[in-house]
Coordinates of C-alpha atoms in Angstrom, one line a residue:
M1 CA 4.4 -18.2 21.3
E2 CA 4.0 -14.6 19.9
D3 CA 1.4 -12.1 20.4
N4 CA 0.1 -9.9 17.5
S5 CA 2.9 -7.7 17.5
G6 CA 5.4 -10.5 17.1
V7 CA 7.3 -10.0 20.3
E8 CA 8.0 -13.1 22.2
H9 CA 6.7 -13.5 25.5
H10 CA 6.3 -16.1 28.4
C11 CA 2.9 -17.3 29.4
Y12 CA 2.3 -17.4 33.2
Y13 CA -1.4 -18.6 33.1
P14 CA -2.8 -22.0 32.0
L15 CA -4.5 -21.7 28.7
P16 CA -7.7 -23.7 28.2
A17 CA -7.5 -25.9 25.2
K18 CA -10.5 -24.3 23.5
A19 CA -9.4 -20.8 24.2
D20 CA -6.7 -21.0 21.4
P21 CA -7.0 -23.7 18.9
N22 CA -3.7 -22.7 17.2
H23 CA -1.8 -23.4 20.5
S24 CA 1.2 -25.8 19.6
D25 CA 1.0 -27.7 22.9
G26 CA -2.1 -29.8 22.4
D27 CA -2.4 -30.7 26.1
K28 CA -5.6 -29.2 27.8
G29 CA -4.7 -26.7 30.3
G30 CA -1.1 -26.6 29.2
T31 CA 1.2 -23.5 29.4
C32 CA 3.4 -22.1 26.7
A33 CA 6.2 -22.1 29.1
E34 CA 7.5 -25.2 30.6
E35 CA 5.3 -26.0 33.8
G36 CA 6.8 -24.5 36.8
S37 CA 9.6 -22.5 35.0
S38 CA 7.9 -19.2 35.3
H39 CA 9.5 -18.7 38.7
S40 CA 13.0 -19.1 37.3
T41 CA 12.8 -17.7 33.7
G42 CA 11.5 -14.3 32.7
K43 CA 9.6 -13.7 36.0
P44 CA 7.6 -10.4 35.5
G45 CA 8.1 -7.4 37.8
L46 CA 5.5 -5.9 40.0
N47 CA 2.7 -4.3 37.8
K48 CA 2.3 -0.7 38.8
Y49 CA -1.4 -0.5 37.9
A50 CA -2.3 -3.6 40.0
L51 CA -0.1 -2.1 42.8
G52 CA -2.0 1.1 42.6
G53 CA -5.3 -0.6 42.7
A54 CA -4.2 -2.9 45.6
I55 CA -2.8 0.1 47.7
L56 CA -6.0 2.0 47.3
A57 CA -8.2 -0.9 48.4
S58 CA -5.9 -1.8 51.3
T59 CA -6.0 1.6 52.6
N60 CA -9.5 0.6 53.8
S61 CA -7.7 -1.6 56.4
I62 CA -6.1 1.3 58.1
L63 CA -9.5 1.9 59.6
L64 CA -9.5 -1.3 61.6
G65 CA -5.9 -1.2 62.5
Y66 CA -6.3 2.4 63.7
D67 CA -9.3 1.2 66.0
I68 CA -7.3 -1.7 67.4
G69 CA -4.4 0.5 68.2
V70 CA -6.2 3.6 69.5
M71 CA -8.6 1.7 71.8
S72 CA -5.8 0.1 73.7
G73 CA -5.1 3.6 75.0
A74 CA -8.4 5.3 74.7
S75 CA -10.0 2.7 76.9
L76 CA -7.9 3.9 79.8
F77 CA -9.2 7.4 79.5
I78 CA -12.7 6.3 78.7
R79 CA -12.9 4.2 81.8
Q80 CA -11.8 7.3 84.0
D81 CA -13.9 9.6 82.2
M82 CA -17.3 7.6 82.1
K83 CA -16.4 5.5 85.4
I84 CA -17.1 2.2 83.7
T85 CA -16.0 -1.3 85.0
S86 CA -13.7 -3.9 83.5
V87 CA -16.5 -5.8 82.1
Q88 CA -18.0 -2.7 80.4
V89 CA -14.5 -2.0 78.9
E90 CA -14.4 -5.7 77.6
I91 CA -17.9 -5.1 76.0
L92 CA -16.9 -1.8 74.5
V93 CA -13.7 -3.1 73.0
G94 CA -15.2 -6.4 71.9
C95 CA -18.5 -5.3 70.5
L96 CA -16.8 -3.8 67.3
N97 CA -15.4 -7.2 66.5
V98 CA -18.7 -9.0 67.2
C99 CA -20.8 -6.5 65.3
S100 CA -18.2 -6.7 62.4
L101 CA -19.5 -10.2 61.9
I102 CA -22.8 -8.4 60.4
G103 CA -20.8 -6.6 57.8
S104 CA -18.7 -9.7 56.9
L105 CA -21.9 -11.6 56.2
L106 CA -23.5 -8.8 54.2
S107 CA -20.4 -8.0 52.3
G108 CA -20.4 -11.2 50.1
K109 CA -23.8 -10.6 48.8
T110 CA -23.4 -6.8 48.4
S111 CA -20.2 -7.3 46.4
D112 CA -21.7 -9.8 44.1
W113 CA -24.7 -7.2 43.6
I114 CA -22.9 -3.9 43.2
G115 CA -19.3 -4.8 42.7
R116 CA -16.1 -5.1 44.7
R117 CA -15.2 -1.2 44.1
Y118 CA -18.4 0.2 45.4
T119 CA -18.6 -2.2 48.5
I120 CA -15.2 -0.8 49.5
M121 CA -17.0 2.7 49.5
V122 CA -20.0 1.2 51.6
A123 CA -17.3 -0.1 54.1
A124 CA -15.6 3.4 54.3
A125 CA -18.8 5.3 54.6
T126 CA -20.2 3.1 57.4
F127 CA -17.0 3.3 59.4
L128 CA -17.1 7.3 58.9
I129 CA -20.6 7.4 60.5
G130 CA -19.4 5.2 63.4
A131 CA -16.2 7.4 64.0
I132 CA -18.3 10.5 64.3
L133 CA -20.8 8.9 66.5
M134 CA -17.9 7.6 68.9
G135 CA -16.2 11.0 68.8
L136 CA -19.3 13.0 69.8
A137 CA -20.7 10.3 72.3
P138 CA -22.3 12.0 75.3
S139 CA -22.7 8.8 77.2
F140 CA -21.6 5.1 77.2
A141 CA -24.8 3.9 75.4
F142 CA -24.1 6.4 72.7
L143 CA -20.5 5.4 72.5
M144 CA -21.7 1.7 72.1
L145 CA -23.8 2.6 69.2
G146 CA -20.9 4.3 67.4
R147 CA -18.9 1.0 68.0
V148 CA -21.8 -1.0 66.5
V149 CA -21.9 1.1 63.3
A150 CA -18.1 1.2 63.1
G151 CA -18.0 -2.6 63.5
I152 CA -20.3 -3.2 60.5
G153 CA -18.0 -1.2 58.3
V154 CA -14.9 -3.0 59.5
G155 CA -16.6 -6.3 58.6
Y156 CA -17.3 -5.1 55.1
S157 CA -13.6 -3.9 54.9
L158 CA -12.0 -7.0 56.2
M159 CA -13.8 -9.3 53.5
I160 CA -13.8 -6.9 50.5
S161 CA -10.3 -5.6 50.5
P162 CA -8.4 -9.0 50.1
V163 CA -11.0 -10.4 47.6
Y164 CA -10.8 -7.4 45.5
V165 CA -7.0 -7.4 45.5
A166 CA -6.8 -11.1 44.9
E167 CA -8.9 -10.8 41.8
L168 CA -7.1 -7.9 40.5
S169 CA -3.6 -9.2 41.0
P170 CA -1.3 -11.3 38.6
A171 CA -0.7 -14.8 40.0
L172 CA 3.1 -14.4 40.7
T173 CA 2.7 -11.3 42.8
R174 CA -0.8 -12.0 44.3
G175 CA 0.8 -12.9 47.6
F176 CA 2.5 -9.7 48.1
L177 CA -0.5 -7.7 46.7
T178 CA -3.0 -9.5 48.8
S179 CA -1.0 -9.2 52.0
L180 CA -1.2 -5.3 51.7
P181 CA -4.4 -5.2 53.7
E182 CA -2.5 -6.7 56.8
V183 CA 0.4 -4.2 56.0
F184 CA -2.2 -1.2 56.4
I185 CA -3.8 -2.9 59.5
S186 CA -0.3 -2.7 61.1
V187 CA 0.2 0.9 60.0
G188 CA -3.3 1.8 61.4
I189 CA -2.3 0.1 64.7
L190 CA 0.9 2.1 64.9
L191 CA -1.0 5.4 63.9
G192 CA -3.4 4.5 66.7
Y193 CA -0.5 4.2 69.2
V194 CA 1.0 7.5 68.0
S195 CA -2.6 9.1 68.4
N196 CA -2.7 7.8 71.9
Y197 CA 0.6 9.3 72.8
A198 CA 0.0 12.6 71.1
F199 CA -3.4 13.2 72.8
S200 CA -2.7 11.6 76.2
G201 CA -1.7 14.9 77.7
L202 CA -5.2 16.5 77.2
P203 CA -8.0 16.3 79.7
N204 CA -9.7 13.0 80.0
D205 CA -13.0 14.2 78.6
I206 CA -11.4 15.4 75.5
N207 CA -8.5 13.1 74.6
W208 CA -10.3 9.9 74.0
R209 CA -12.8 11.8 71.8
L210 CA -10.0 13.1 69.5
M211 CA -8.4 9.6 69.4
L212 CA -11.6 8.0 68.2
G213 CA -13.1 10.8 66.0
I214 CA -10.0 11.5 64.1
A215 CA -10.7 8.1 62.2
A216 CA -13.2 10.0 60.1
F217 CA -10.5 11.4 58.0
P218 CA -8.9 8.3 56.5
S219 CA -12.6 7.1 55.9
V220 CA -13.2 10.0 53.6
A221 CA -9.9 9.5 51.9
V222 CA -10.7 5.8 51.3
A223 CA -14.2 6.7 49.8
L224 CA -12.7 9.3 47.4
G225 CA -9.8 6.8 46.4
V226 CA -12.5 4.4 45.1
L227 CA -13.1 6.7 42.2
A228 CA -9.7 6.0 40.9
M229 CA -9.8 2.4 41.2
P230 CA -10.7 -0.1 38.4
E231 CA -13.4 -2.8 39.0
S232 CA -12.4 -6.3 39.6
P233 CA -12.1 -8.0 36.1
R234 CA -13.6 -11.3 37.4
W235 CA -16.7 -9.5 38.6
L236 CA -17.0 -7.6 35.3
V237 CA -16.7 -11.0 33.4
V238 CA -19.5 -12.5 35.6
K239 CA -21.7 -9.4 34.7
G240 CA -21.0 -10.1 30.8
R241 CA -18.8 -6.8 30.7
F242 CA -16.0 -8.6 28.8
E243 CA -14.4 -5.4 27.0
E244 CA -14.1 -3.6 30.4
A245 CA -12.6 -6.8 31.9
K246 CA -10.2 -7.0 29.1
H247 CA -9.1 -3.5 29.6
V248 CA -8.3 -4.0 33.2
L249 CA -6.4 -7.2 32.5
I250 CA -4.5 -5.5 29.8
R251 CA -3.3 -2.9 32.3
T252 CA -2.6 -5.5 35.0
S253 CA -0.6 -7.9 32.8
E254 CA 2.8 -8.0 31.3
N255 CA 1.5 -7.8 27.8
K256 CA -1.7 -8.0 25.8
G257 CA -1.2 -11.7 25.1
E258 CA -1.0 -12.6 28.7
A259 CA -4.2 -10.5 29.4
E260 CA -6.1 -12.5 26.8
L261 CA -5.0 -15.7 28.4
R262 CA -6.2 -14.6 31.7
L263 CA -9.5 -13.4 30.2
A264 CA -10.0 -16.8 28.6
E265 CA -9.4 -18.5 32.0
I266 CA -11.8 -16.2 33.8
Q267 CA -14.4 -16.6 31.1
E268 CA -14.2 -20.4 31.4
A269 CA -14.7 -20.2 35.2
A270 CA -17.5 -17.7 34.9
S271 CA -19.5 -19.9 32.4
A272 CA -20.2 -22.3 35.3
L273 CA -22.1 -19.5 37.1
I274 CA -25.0 -19.4 34.5
T275 CA -26.8 -22.5 33.5
N276 CA -29.5 -23.2 31.1
N277 CA -31.4 -26.4 31.4
G278 CA -28.4 -27.8 33.4
K279 CA -25.7 -27.0 30.7
A280 CA -23.5 -24.0 30.9
C281 CA -24.4 -21.2 28.5
S282 CA -22.1 -20.0 25.8
S283 CA -20.3 -16.7 26.3
S284 CA -22.9 -14.9 23.9
S285 CA -25.9 -16.2 25.9
S286 CA -24.2 -15.7 29.2
S287 CA -23.3 -12.2 28.4
S288 CA -26.9 -10.9 28.8
N289 CA -28.0 -13.5 31.5
S290 CA -24.8 -13.1 33.7
R291 CA -25.9 -9.6 34.5
M292 CA -28.9 -10.9 36.3
W293 CA -26.7 -13.1 38.5
H294 CA -26.2 -11.7 42.0
G295 CA -24.8 -14.8 43.9
E296 CA -28.0 -17.0 44.0
G297 CA -27.6 -20.4 45.3
V298 CA -24.1 -19.9 46.7
W299 CA -25.1 -20.4 50.4
K300 CA -26.8 -23.6 49.5
E301 CA -23.7 -24.8 47.6
L302 CA -21.4 -23.8 50.6
L303 CA -23.5 -25.0 53.7
V304 CA -26.1 -27.5 52.4
T305 CA -24.9 -29.5 49.4
P306 CA -21.0 -28.8 49.2
T307 CA -18.9 -31.2 47.2
R308 CA -15.9 -32.8 48.7
P309 CA -13.4 -30.2 47.3
V310 CA -15.7 -27.2 48.4
L311 CA -15.9 -28.8 51.9
R312 CA -12.1 -29.0 52.0
I313 CA -11.8 -25.4 51.0
L314 CA -14.4 -24.6 53.7
V315 CA -12.3 -26.2 56.3
A316 CA -9.2 -24.6 55.2
A317 CA -10.6 -21.1 55.0
I318 CA -12.4 -21.3 58.2
G319 CA -9.5 -23.1 59.9
V320 CA -7.0 -20.4 59.2
N321 CA -9.4 -17.6 60.2
F322 CA -10.3 -19.4 63.3
F323 CA -6.7 -19.6 64.5
M324 CA -5.8 -16.2 63.4
Q325 CA -8.1 -14.9 66.2
A326 CA -7.8 -17.7 68.7
S327 CA -4.1 -16.8 68.8
G328 CA -5.3 -13.9 71.0
N329 CA -3.4 -11.3 68.9
D330 CA -6.2 -8.8 68.7
A331 CA -6.9 -9.0 72.5
V332 CA -3.1 -8.7 73.3
I333 CA -3.1 -5.5 71.2
Y334 CA -6.2 -4.0 72.5
Y335 CA -5.2 -4.6 76.2
S336 CA -1.4 -4.2 75.7
P337 CA -1.3 -1.4 78.2
E338 CA -3.0 -4.0 80.8
V339 CA -0.3 -6.5 79.7
F340 CA 2.7 -4.2 80.0
K341 CA 1.3 -3.1 83.4
E342 CA 1.3 -6.6 84.5
A343 CA 4.9 -6.9 83.3
G344 CA 5.8 -4.0 85.7
I345 CA 5.7 -0.9 83.6
E346 CA 4.0 2.0 85.4
G347 CA 2.7 5.5 84.2
E348 CA 0.4 6.1 81.4
K349 CA 2.8 7.8 79.3
Q350 CA 5.3 4.9 79.6
L351 CA 2.6 2.4 78.8
V352 CA 1.6 4.2 75.7
G353 CA 5.2 4.8 74.7
V354 CA 6.1 1.0 75.0
T355 CA 3.1 0.0 72.7
I356 CA 4.6 2.2 70.1
I357 CA 7.7 0.0 70.0
M358 CA 5.5 -2.9 69.9
G359 CA 3.7 -1.4 67.0
I360 CA 6.8 -0.5 65.0
A361 CA 8.1 -4.2 65.5
K362 CA 4.7 -5.4 64.2
T363 CA 4.7 -3.1 61.1
C364 CA 8.3 -4.0 60.2
F365 CA 7.7 -7.7 60.2
V366 CA 4.5 -7.6 58.3
L367 CA 6.3 -5.7 55.5
I368 CA 9.1 -8.5 55.6
S369 CA 6.4 -11.2 55.4
A370 CA 4.7 -9.5 52.5
L371 CA 7.9 -9.2 50.5
F372 CA 8.6 -12.9 50.8
L373 CA 5.2 -14.6 50.6
D374 CA 5.5 -15.1 46.8
R375 CA 9.0 -16.3 47.0
F376 CA 8.7 -18.8 49.9
G377 CA 4.9 -19.6 49.8
R378 CA 1.9 -19.5 52.1
R379 CA 2.5 -22.8 54.1
P380 CA 6.2 -22.0 55.1
M381 CA 5.3 -18.6 56.4
L382 CA 2.2 -19.9 58.3
L383 CA 4.3 -22.7 59.8
L384 CA 7.0 -20.3 60.8
G385 CA 4.8 -17.7 62.2
A386 CA 2.7 -20.3 64.4
C387 CA 5.7 -22.0 65.7
G388 CA 7.4 -18.6 66.5
M389 CA 4.1 -17.5 68.3
A390 CA 3.8 -20.7 70.3
I391 CA 7.2 -20.3 71.6
S392 CA 7.0 -16.7 72.4
L393 CA 3.6 -17.1 74.1
F394 CA 5.1 -19.8 76.4
V395 CA 8.0 -17.6 77.2
L396 CA 5.6 -14.6 78.0
G397 CA 3.6 -16.9 80.1
L398 CA 6.7 -18.0 82.0
G399 CA 7.7 -14.4 82.5
C400 CA 4.3 -13.2 83.9
T401 CA 4.3 -16.2 86.3
L402 CA 7.6 -15.3 87.7
L403 CA 6.6 -11.7 88.0
E404 CA 3.4 -12.8 89.8
F405 CA 5.4 -14.8 92.3
S406 CA 8.2 -12.0 92.9
G407 CA 5.6 -9.6 94.5
D408 CA 6.7 -5.9 94.5
N409 CA 10.4 -6.8 94.1
K410 CA 10.1 -7.3 90.1
D411 CA 13.5 -8.2 88.5
G412 CA 14.4 -6.0 85.7
W413 CA 15.6 -8.9 83.4
V414 CA 12.2 -10.7 83.8
I415 CA 10.3 -7.3 82.8
A416 CA 12.7 -7.1 79.9
L417 CA 11.9 -10.7 79.0
C418 CA 8.2 -10.0 79.0
V419 CA 8.4 -7.0 76.8
V420 CA 10.7 -8.7 74.3
A421 CA 8.4 -11.9 74.3
L422 CA 5.2 -9.9 73.8
C423 CA 6.9 -7.9 70.8
A424 CA 8.0 -11.3 69.5
T425 CA 4.5 -12.7 69.8
V426 CA 3.0 -9.8 67.5
S427 CA 6.0 -10.0 65.2
F428 CA 5.5 -13.7 64.4
F429 CA 1.9 -13.0 64.0
S430 CA 2.9 -10.5 61.4
I431 CA 5.1 -13.0 59.7
G432 CA 2.6 -15.7 59.5
L433 CA -1.1 -15.5 60.4
G434 CA -1.5 -11.7 59.8
P435 CA -1.0 -11.3 56.2
T436 CA -1.3 -15.0 54.9
T437 CA -4.8 -15.5 56.3
W438 CA -6.2 -12.6 54.1
V439 CA -4.2 -13.9 51.2
Y440 CA -5.2 -17.6 51.6
S441 CA -8.9 -17.2 52.4
S442 CA -9.4 -14.8 49.4
E443 CA -7.9 -17.0 46.8
I444 CA -8.7 -20.6 47.4
F445 CA -12.4 -20.2 46.8
P446 CA -13.8 -20.6 43.1
L447 CA -15.1 -17.5 41.4
R448 CA -18.7 -18.5 42.0
L449 CA -18.1 -18.9 45.7
R450 CA -15.4 -16.4 46.3
A451 CA -17.3 -13.4 47.7
Q452 CA -19.7 -15.2 49.9
G453 CA -17.3 -17.9 50.9
S454 CA -14.8 -15.4 52.0
S455 CA -17.4 -13.6 53.9
L456 CA -18.4 -16.8 55.7
A457 CA -14.8 -17.4 56.7
I458 CA -14.1 -13.8 57.8
S459 CA -17.3 -13.9 59.8
V460 CA -15.9 -16.8 61.8
N461 CA -12.7 -14.6 62.1
R462 CA -14.8 -11.7 63.5
L463 CA -16.9 -13.9 65.9
V464 CA -13.7 -15.5 67.5
S465 CA -12.1 -12.2 67.7
G466 CA -15.0 -10.7 69.6
I467 CA -15.3 -13.7 72.0
V468 CA -11.6 -13.6 72.7
T469 CA -11.4 -9.8 73.1
M470 CA -14.6 -9.7 75.3
T471 CA -13.4 -12.5 77.7
F472 CA -9.6 -11.8 77.8
L473 CA -9.6 -9.7 80.9
S474 CA -11.9 -11.7 82.8
V475 CA -10.4 -15.0 82.1
S476 CA -6.8 -13.6 82.8
E477 CA -8.0 -12.5 86.1
A478 CA -9.3 -16.0 86.8
I479 CA -6.2 -18.0 85.6
T480 CA -3.7 -15.1 85.8
F481 CA -2.0 -13.5 82.6
G482 CA 0.7 -16.3 82.6
G483 CA -2.0 -18.9 82.6
M484 CA -3.8 -17.1 79.8
F485 CA -0.6 -17.1 77.7
F486 CA 0.2 -20.7 78.4
V487 CA -3.4 -21.4 76.9
L488 CA -2.8 -19.3 73.7
G489 CA 0.7 -21.1 73.2
G490 CA -1.2 -24.4 73.2
V491 CA -3.7 -23.1 70.6
M492 CA -0.8 -22.1 68.5
V493 CA 0.6 -25.7 68.7
C494 CA -2.7 -27.0 67.5
A495 CA -2.6 -24.3 64.7
T496 CA 0.7 -25.5 63.5
L497 CA -0.5 -29.1 63.2
F498 CA -3.5 -27.8 61.3
F499 CA -1.6 -25.8 58.7
Y500 CA 0.7 -28.7 58.0
C501 CA -2.0 -31.3 57.5
F502 CA -4.9 -29.4 55.9
L503 CA -3.3 -26.4 53.8
P504 CA -2.0 -27.0 50.3
E505 CA 0.4 -24.5 48.7
T506 CA -1.1 -22.1 46.4
K507 CA 2.0 -20.0 45.5
G508 CA 2.3 -19.0 41.8
K509 CA -1.1 -20.5 40.8
S510 CA -3.7 -18.6 39.0
L511 CA -7.1 -18.3 41.0
E512 CA -8.7 -20.6 38.3
E513 CA -6.0 -23.3 39.1
I514 CA -6.3 -23.3 42.9
E515 CA -9.6 -25.1 43.1
S516 CA -8.0 -28.4 41.6
L517 CA -5.6 -28.5 44.6
F518 CA -8.5 -29.5 46.9
E519 CA -9.9 -32.2 44.6
D520 CA -7.4 -35.0 45.7
Q521 CA -7.0 -35.8 49.3
A522 CA -3.4 -36.7 48.9
R523 CA -2.6 -33.2 47.9
L524 CA -3.6 -31.8 51.4
V525 CA -0.6 -33.0 53.1

């Protein structure tokens, strides 16, 4: 097939039959290249415009990563400065995750109303206010208020960044680009650890304020970066702004012909959003009516009258988000100094320093995972990561148990085993659940359900994260750290079985194709 310039090109997106009546392959939904051959023949490189938009959007995720990393050390100094208890520390740390549930639930409707791009700005502005409140907090109650506001901003960010990147990206590089938010979360965690180390030598009434308040600077950078970002082409189509959508698609595709194919697919999917007397409107009528659609009826379709494919999508999206946080990864990172202290490492400088090593390992492995997601697929990376986490957590539980029974005479090899096992745990998380959760839950929902469906799945993510984080220390004191890690290892065994049985592979599929993967029960295994 040739475009208007006569230059031959391969098509990587399925072409609806009515989109091109002159298409020589008369099969509905066929592609002009042989099915499945796009991975081996003429595979396009990484589109620089799509990469730029993905990086700008994903930068928002640094905010959550920084908070996770910095609170692991700042909580030590906050406890000393404000004389708070372990329970208050758990509430302080975990309330951000619980309150991010609010932002996650609101983000779907907000992004359908004002667009994906400006929702990213809302997320950054909200976190900016929270960071300022935390840095200037004169009391524990004021500090909690700042955590609540920052949490709402985090909730917005966690939902909108992956959805925006997924809608902007070409199918063959969507895995890499949509995993960038997790890459930036890991970078943010590492920056938080570095901030802990840099400011730990200051007086206790100043150091934690600088650690928390400095997060205001990346918030400003993210808000300004929005001005250089394109809007999601799929949101533009829903609003009837076809020329703007086409312009974005041309810049994020290999050539104009591919952009037109992608636009035809998106229009086909968007036509189901606007109905007139029970029938889909034509493009001309939906052009004006679609501007009036702001996500109405989506919650009913998701929760009240879901079809079997939608129900399977919900199970997959909620399941992968549930296991992401039930793995205990956030809690382990938040309380890493406590865990390392249990492993026999003494001194605040040493505790903060060893967390930097863990942060470097996490960042390196999430980069490796992002590079291979589009080559090996989502399922293999999830299964590898979950199996690796299960083994690492069992080893960590064994090591902590041995240290508990050894008393004051802690063997050096056991301490080293615990440190290696903990670094392996977060590394396997970064290989599997970390990046793949955002990719998978943002790409499997159909266009009409994507924003609010993703917000529902990520709300579960935030709720579970908050529960685990706010109970981690208390449960560990009750059953010991070793017992806690054995429980988390069992959870990851269940996660492995769930991923194997319920998650179909989505690698290389356009967003408009993926819904069909859930229509046949046999395709789930």
